[in-house]
Coordinates of N, CA and C in Angstrom, one line a residue:
M1 N -16.2 -128.5 79.2 CA -16.5 -127.6 78.1 C -17.1 -126.3 78.7
K2 N -16.5 -125.3 78.1 CA -16.7 -123.8 78.6 C -18.1 -123.5 78.1
K3 N -18.6 -122.5 78.8 CA -19.9 -121.9 78.4 C -20.1 -121.6 77.0
W4 N -19.1 -120.9 76.5 CA -19.0 -120.1 75.2 C -19.0 -121.3 74.2
Q5 N -18.2 -122.5 74.5 CA -18.2 -123.5 73.6 C -19.4 -124.3 73.3
V6 N -20.2 -124.2 74.3 CA -21.7 -125.0 74.4 C -22.4 -124.1 73.4
Y7 N -22.4 -122.7 73.4 CA -23.2 -121.9 72.7 C -22.7 -122.1 71.2
V8 N -21.5 -122.1 71.0 CA -21.1 -122.3 69.6 C -21.4 -123.7 68.9
V9 N -21.6 -124.8 69.8 CA -22.1 -126.0 69.3 C -23.5 -126.0 69.0
V10 N -24.2 -125.4 70.0 CA -25.7 -125.2 69.8 C -26.1 -124.4 68.6
I11 N -25.3 -123.3 68.3 CA -25.7 -122.5 67.1 C -25.3 -123.2 65.9
S12 N -24.1 -123.9 65.7 CA -23.7 -124.6 64.8 C -25.0 -125.8 64.4
L13 N -25.4 -126.4 65.5 CA -26.4 -127.3 65.2 C -27.7 -126.6 64.6
L14 N -28.2 -125.7 65.0 CA -29.3 -124.9 64.6 C -29.1 -124.4 63.0
V15 N -27.8 -124.1 62.8 CA -27.7 -123.6 61.3 C -27.7 -124.8 60.4
H16 N -27.1 -125.8 61.0 CA -27.0 -127.1 60.1 C -28.5 -127.5 59.8
L17 N -29.3 -127.6 61.1 CA -30.8 -128.0 60.7 C -31.4 -127.2 59.8
A18 N -31.2 -126.0 59.9 CA -32.0 -125.0 59.1 C -31.5 -125.0 57.6
A19 N -30.1 -125.3 57.5 CA -29.6 -125.6 56.2 C -30.2 -126.8 55.5
S20 N -30.4 -127.9 56.2 CA -30.9 -129.2 55.8 C -32.4 -128.9 55.4
R21 N -33.2 -128.2 56.1 CA -34.5 -127.8 55.7 C -34.7 -127.3 54.1
V22 N -33.7 -126.3 54.0 CA -33.7 -125.6 52.9 C -33.2 -126.6 51.7
E23 N -32.2 -127.3 51.9 CA -31.7 -128.4 51.0 C -32.6 -129.3 50.6
N24 N -33.6 -129.7 51.5 CA -34.6 -130.7 51.1 C -35.7 -130.1 50.6
G25 N -35.7 -128.8 50.2 CA -36.8 -128.2 49.6 C -38.1 -128.1 50.2
I26 N -38.0 -128.1 51.5 CA -39.3 -128.1 52.4 C -39.6 -126.7 53.0
E27 N -38.9 -125.7 52.7 CA -39.0 -124.4 53.4 C -40.2 -123.7 53.0
G28 N -40.7 -123.7 51.7 CA -41.5 -122.7 51.3 C -42.9 -123.7 51.2
R29 N -44.2 -122.8 51.4 CA -45.4 -123.4 51.3 C -46.2 -122.4 50.5
T30 N -47.1 -123.0 49.7 CA -48.1 -122.1 48.9 C -49.5 -122.7 49.4
V31 N -50.4 -121.7 49.9 CA -51.7 -122.0 50.0 C -52.5 -121.5 48.9
M32 N -53.3 -122.3 48.3 CA -54.2 -121.9 47.2 C -55.7 -122.1 47.7
I33 N -56.6 -121.2 47.6 CA -57.9 -121.1 47.9 C -58.8 -121.0 46.7
T34 N -59.7 -121.7 46.3 CA -60.6 -121.8 45.3 C -62.1 -121.7 45.8
N35 N -62.7 -120.9 45.3 CA -64.2 -120.5 45.6 C -65.0 -121.6 44.7
T36 N -65.5 -122.6 45.5 CA -66.3 -123.6 44.8 C -67.9 -123.6 45.6
L37 N -68.2 -122.5 45.8 CA -69.6 -122.4 46.5 C -70.7 -122.8 45.6
G38 N -70.5 -122.3 44.3 CA -71.5 -122.7 43.3 C -72.5 -121.5 43.3
G39 N -73.4 -121.6 42.4 CA -74.6 -120.6 42.3 C -74.2 -119.1 42.0
G40 N -72.9 -119.1 41.4 CA -72.4 -117.7 41.1 C -72.1 -116.7 42.3
V41 N -71.9 -117.4 43.3 CA -71.7 -116.6 44.6 C -70.3 -116.1 44.8
K42 N -70.0 -114.9 45.2 CA -68.7 -114.6 45.4 C -68.2 -114.7 46.8
L43 N -67.0 -115.1 47.0 CA -66.5 -115.5 48.4 C -65.5 -114.4 48.9
T44 N -65.7 -113.7 50.1 CA -64.7 -113.0 50.6 C -63.9 -113.6 51.6
V45 N -62.6 -113.6 51.6 CA -61.6 -114.2 52.3 C -60.7 -113.4 53.1
H46 N -60.5 -113.6 54.4 CA -59.6 -112.7 55.0 C -58.6 -113.6 55.9
C47 N -57.3 -113.8 55.3 CA -56.6 -114.7 56.1 C -55.4 -114.1 57.1
K48 N -55.1 -114.5 58.1 CA -54.0 -114.0 59.1 C -53.2 -115.2 59.6
S49 N -52.0 -114.6 60.2 CA -51.4 -115.5 61.2 C -51.2 -114.5 62.4
K50 N -50.4 -115.2 63.4 CA -50.2 -114.4 64.6 C -49.4 -112.9 64.2
N51 N -48.6 -113.1 63.1 CA -47.7 -112.0 62.8 C -48.1 -111.3 61.4
D52 N -48.8 -111.9 60.5 CA -49.3 -111.5 59.2 C -50.7 -111.4 59.1
D53 N -51.1 -110.2 58.7 CA -52.4 -110.0 57.9 C -52.6 -109.8 56.6
L54 N -53.0 -110.9 55.8 CA -52.9 -110.9 54.4 C -54.1 -110.2 53.7
G55 N -54.8 -109.5 54.4 CA -56.0 -108.5 53.9 C -57.1 -109.3 53.3
V56 N -58.0 -108.6 52.9 CA -59.3 -109.1 52.5 C -59.2 -109.3 50.9
Q57 N -59.6 -110.5 50.5 CA -59.5 -110.8 49.0 C -61.1 -111.2 48.7
T58 N -61.5 -110.8 47.6 CA -62.8 -111.3 47.1 C -62.6 -112.1 45.7
L59 N -63.2 -113.4 45.9 CA -63.0 -114.5 44.9 C -64.3 -114.4 44.1
A60 N -64.3 -114.4 42.8 CA -65.5 -114.7 42.0 C -65.6 -116.1 42.0
P61 N -66.9 -116.5 41.5 CA -67.1 -118.1 41.2 C -65.9 -118.9 40.6
D62 N -65.6 -119.9 41.1 CA -64.5 -120.8 40.5 C -63.1 -120.2 40.5
S63 N -62.8 -118.9 41.0 CA -61.4 -118.4 41.0 C -60.7 -118.6 42.2
T64 N -59.4 -118.4 42.0 CA -58.5 -119.0 43.1 C -57.6 -117.6 43.6
W65 N -57.1 -117.8 44.8 CA -56.4 -116.8 45.3 C -55.1 -117.5 46.1
S66 N -54.0 -117.1 46.1 CA -52.8 -117.9 46.8 C -52.0 -117.1 47.6
F67 N -51.3 -117.6 48.4 CA -50.2 -116.8 49.3 C -49.1 -117.9 49.6
K68 N -48.0 -117.3 49.7 CA -46.7 -118.0 50.2 C -46.1 -117.7 51.3
F69 N -45.4 -118.6 52.0 CA -44.9 -118.5 53.4 C -43.8 -119.4 53.6
T70 N -43.0 -119.2 54.7 CA -42.1 -120.1 55.0 C -42.4 -120.5 56.4
P71 N -42.8 -121.8 56.8 CA -43.1 -122.2 58.1 C -42.1 -121.8 59.2
A72 N -42.5 -121.7 60.3 CA -41.7 -121.4 61.6 C -40.8 -122.6 61.7
F73 N -39.6 -122.3 62.0 CA -38.4 -123.3 62.4 C -39.1 -124.5 63.3
F74 N -39.7 -124.0 64.4 CA -40.3 -125.0 65.4 C -41.5 -125.5 65.1
A75 N -42.1 -125.6 63.9 CA -43.3 -126.1 63.6 C -44.5 -125.6 64.4
T76 N -44.7 -124.3 64.3 CA -45.7 -123.6 64.9 C -46.6 -122.7 64.2
T77 N -46.3 -122.8 62.9 CA -47.0 -122.0 61.9 C -48.7 -122.2 61.9
L78 N -49.4 -121.2 61.9 CA -50.9 -121.3 61.9 C -51.4 -120.1 61.0
F79 N -52.0 -120.4 59.9 CA -52.6 -119.3 59.2 C -54.2 -119.7 59.3
F80 N -55.2 -118.7 59.7 CA -56.5 -119.1 59.7 C -57.3 -117.9 58.9
C81 N -58.4 -118.3 58.2 CA -59.0 -117.4 57.6 C -60.5 -117.4 57.9
N82 N -61.1 -116.2 57.7 CA -62.4 -115.9 57.6 C -63.0 -116.0 56.3
F83 N -64.2 -116.7 56.1 CA -64.7 -116.9 54.9 C -66.4 -116.2 55.0
K84 N -66.7 -115.4 54.0 CA -68.0 -114.8 53.9 C -68.6 -114.8 52.6
W85 N -69.8 -115.2 52.6 CA -70.8 -115.1 51.4 C -72.1 -114.9 52.0
G86 N -72.8 -114.1 51.3 CA -74.3 -113.8 51.7 C -74.3 -113.5 53.2
R87 N -75.1 -114.2 54.0 CA -75.1 -113.9 55.4 C -74.4 -115.0 56.2
E88 N -73.6 -115.7 55.5 CA -72.7 -116.8 56.2 C -71.5 -116.3 56.5
S89 N -70.8 -116.7 57.5 CA -69.4 -116.2 58.1 C -68.9 -117.5 58.9
H90 N -67.7 -117.9 58.3 CA -67.0 -119.1 59.0 C -65.5 -119.0 59.0
W91 N -64.9 -119.5 60.1 CA -63.7 -119.6 60.2 C -62.9 -121.0 59.9
F92 N -61.8 -120.9 59.4 CA -61.0 -122.3 59.3 C -59.5 -122.0 59.3
D93 N -58.8 -123.1 59.7 CA -57.5 -122.9 60.0 C -56.8 -123.4 58.7
I94 N -56.6 -122.6 57.8 CA -56.1 -123.0 56.3 C -54.8 -123.7 56.2
Y95 N -53.8 -123.3 57.2 CA -52.6 -124.0 57.4 C -52.3 -124.1 58.9
D96 N -52.1 -125.4 59.2 CA -51.7 -125.8 60.7 C -50.6 -126.7 60.7
D97 N -49.5 -126.2 61.2 CA -48.3 -127.3 61.2 C -48.7 -128.5 61.7
N98 N -49.6 -128.6 62.8 CA -50.2 -129.8 63.3 C -50.8 -130.7 62.4
R99 N -51.4 -130.2 61.4 CA -52.1 -130.9 60.5 C -51.5 -131.0 59.0
D100 N -50.7 -130.0 58.6 CA -50.3 -129.8 57.3 C -48.5 -130.0 57.3
G101 N -48.0 -130.0 58.4 CA -46.5 -129.9 58.5 C -45.8 -131.1 57.9
D102 N -44.5 -131.0 57.9 CA -43.7 -132.2 57.5 C -43.9 -133.5 58.1
N103 N -44.1 -133.5 59.5 CA -44.1 -134.7 60.1 C -45.6 -135.4 60.2
E104 N -46.5 -134.7 59.4 CA -48.1 -135.2 59.6 C -48.3 -136.3 58.5
D105 N -49.6 -136.7 58.7 CA -50.0 -137.8 57.7 C -50.0 -137.2 56.3
H106 N -50.5 -135.9 56.2 CA -50.8 -135.4 54.8 C -50.2 -134.1 54.9
P107 N -48.8 -134.0 54.7 CA -48.1 -132.7 54.7 C -48.4 -132.1 53.3
C108 N -48.4 -130.8 53.3 CA -48.8 -129.9 52.0 C -47.6 -129.1 51.7
Y109 N -47.1 -129.1 50.6 CA -46.3 -127.8 50.1 C -47.0 -127.1 49.2
L110 N -47.9 -127.4 48.2 CA -48.8 -126.8 47.6 C -50.2 -127.1 48.2
C111 N -50.6 -126.4 49.2 CA -51.8 -126.5 50.1 C -53.1 -126.2 49.4
S112 N -53.6 -126.9 48.4 CA -54.6 -126.4 47.6 C -56.1 -126.8 48.2
W113 N -56.9 -125.7 48.3 CA -58.1 -125.9 49.1 C -59.3 -125.5 48.2
K114 N -60.5 -126.3 48.3 CA -61.7 -126.0 47.8 C -62.8 -125.6 48.8
I115 N -63.3 -124.4 48.7 CA -64.3 -124.0 49.8 C -65.6 -124.2 49.2
Y116 N -66.3 -125.2 50.1 CA -67.7 -125.4 49.7 C -68.5 -124.8 50.9
R117 N -69.9 -124.9 50.9 CA -70.7 -124.2 51.7 C -70.7 -124.9 53.0
S118 N -70.5 -126.1 53.2 CA -70.6 -126.9 54.6 C -69.3 -127.3 54.9
L119 N -68.3 -127.2 54.2 CA -66.9 -127.8 54.5 C -65.8 -127.3 53.5
V120 N -64.5 -127.6 53.9 CA -63.4 -127.2 53.2 C -62.6 -128.6 52.9
C121 N -62.2 -128.7 51.7 CA -61.4 -129.9 51.2 C -60.1 -129.6 50.6
K122 N -59.1 -130.3 51.3 CA -57.7 -129.9 50.9 C -57.3 -131.2 49.8
M123 N -56.5 -130.8 48.7 CA -56.0 -131.8 48.0 C -54.8 -132.7 48.8
D124 N -55.2 -133.9 48.5 CA -54.1 -134.8 48.9 C -53.1 -134.9 47.9
E125 N -52.0 -134.4 48.1 CA -50.7 -134.4 47.3 C -50.4 -135.9 46.6
S126 N -50.6 -136.7 47.4 CA -50.2 -138.0 46.8 C -51.1 -138.7 45.9
T127 N -52.5 -138.3 45.8 CA -53.4 -138.7 44.9 C -53.8 -137.7 43.9
G128 N -53.8 -136.4 44.4 CA -54.4 -135.2 43.5 C -55.8 -135.1 43.7
S129 N -56.6 -135.9 44.7 CA -57.8 -135.8 44.8 C -58.1 -134.8 46.1
F130 N -59.2 -134.2 45.9 CA -59.7 -133.3 47.0 C -60.5 -134.0 48.1
N131 N -59.9 -135.1 48.9 CA -60.6 -135.8 49.5 C -60.3 -135.9 51.2
L132 N -59.6 -134.7 51.5 CA -59.2 -134.4 52.8 C -60.0 -133.3 53.2
C133 N -61.2 -133.6 53.6 CA -62.3 -132.7 54.0 C -62.5 -132.4 55.5
Y134 N -62.8 -131.1 55.8 CA -63.0 -130.8 57.4 C -64.1 -129.8 57.4
G135 N -64.8 -129.9 58.5 CA -65.8 -128.9 58.9 C -65.3 -127.5 59.3
W136 N -66.0 -126.6 59.5 CA -65.6 -125.2 59.9 C -65.0 -125.3 61.3
N137 N -64.3 -124.3 61.7 CA -63.9 -124.1 63.1 C -65.0 -123.7 63.9
K138 N -65.2 -124.3 65.1 CA -66.4 -124.0 66.1 C -66.0 -123.0 66.9

């Protein structure tokens, strides 16, 4: 097989894989962040990825902010957020393909999070419960 023929085969396979991801409806993700700090406290959120800075958002108590994105083809997408209230400041990986991607135990397409003072909890899409809880990044 000639070198250019190999390139054509590889490109055809990549196009087919990308198309199958779209057909299965797994291309897009939405991350929803809800301020559940309590006590009437406002939450300041600043989310980024390697390539995108989503800016600073201020969430009133019990309010929600969301963003949408398409994960990287090779499952390397990571969005991390800084959460501030009062004198507190914490970081958390709000979307990590290694935790939230298609091939993981609890993938999310509508990645809904509740932010508490000591942890963050993701909704388990199979049960609708916010029982997937994590501590802040160290």
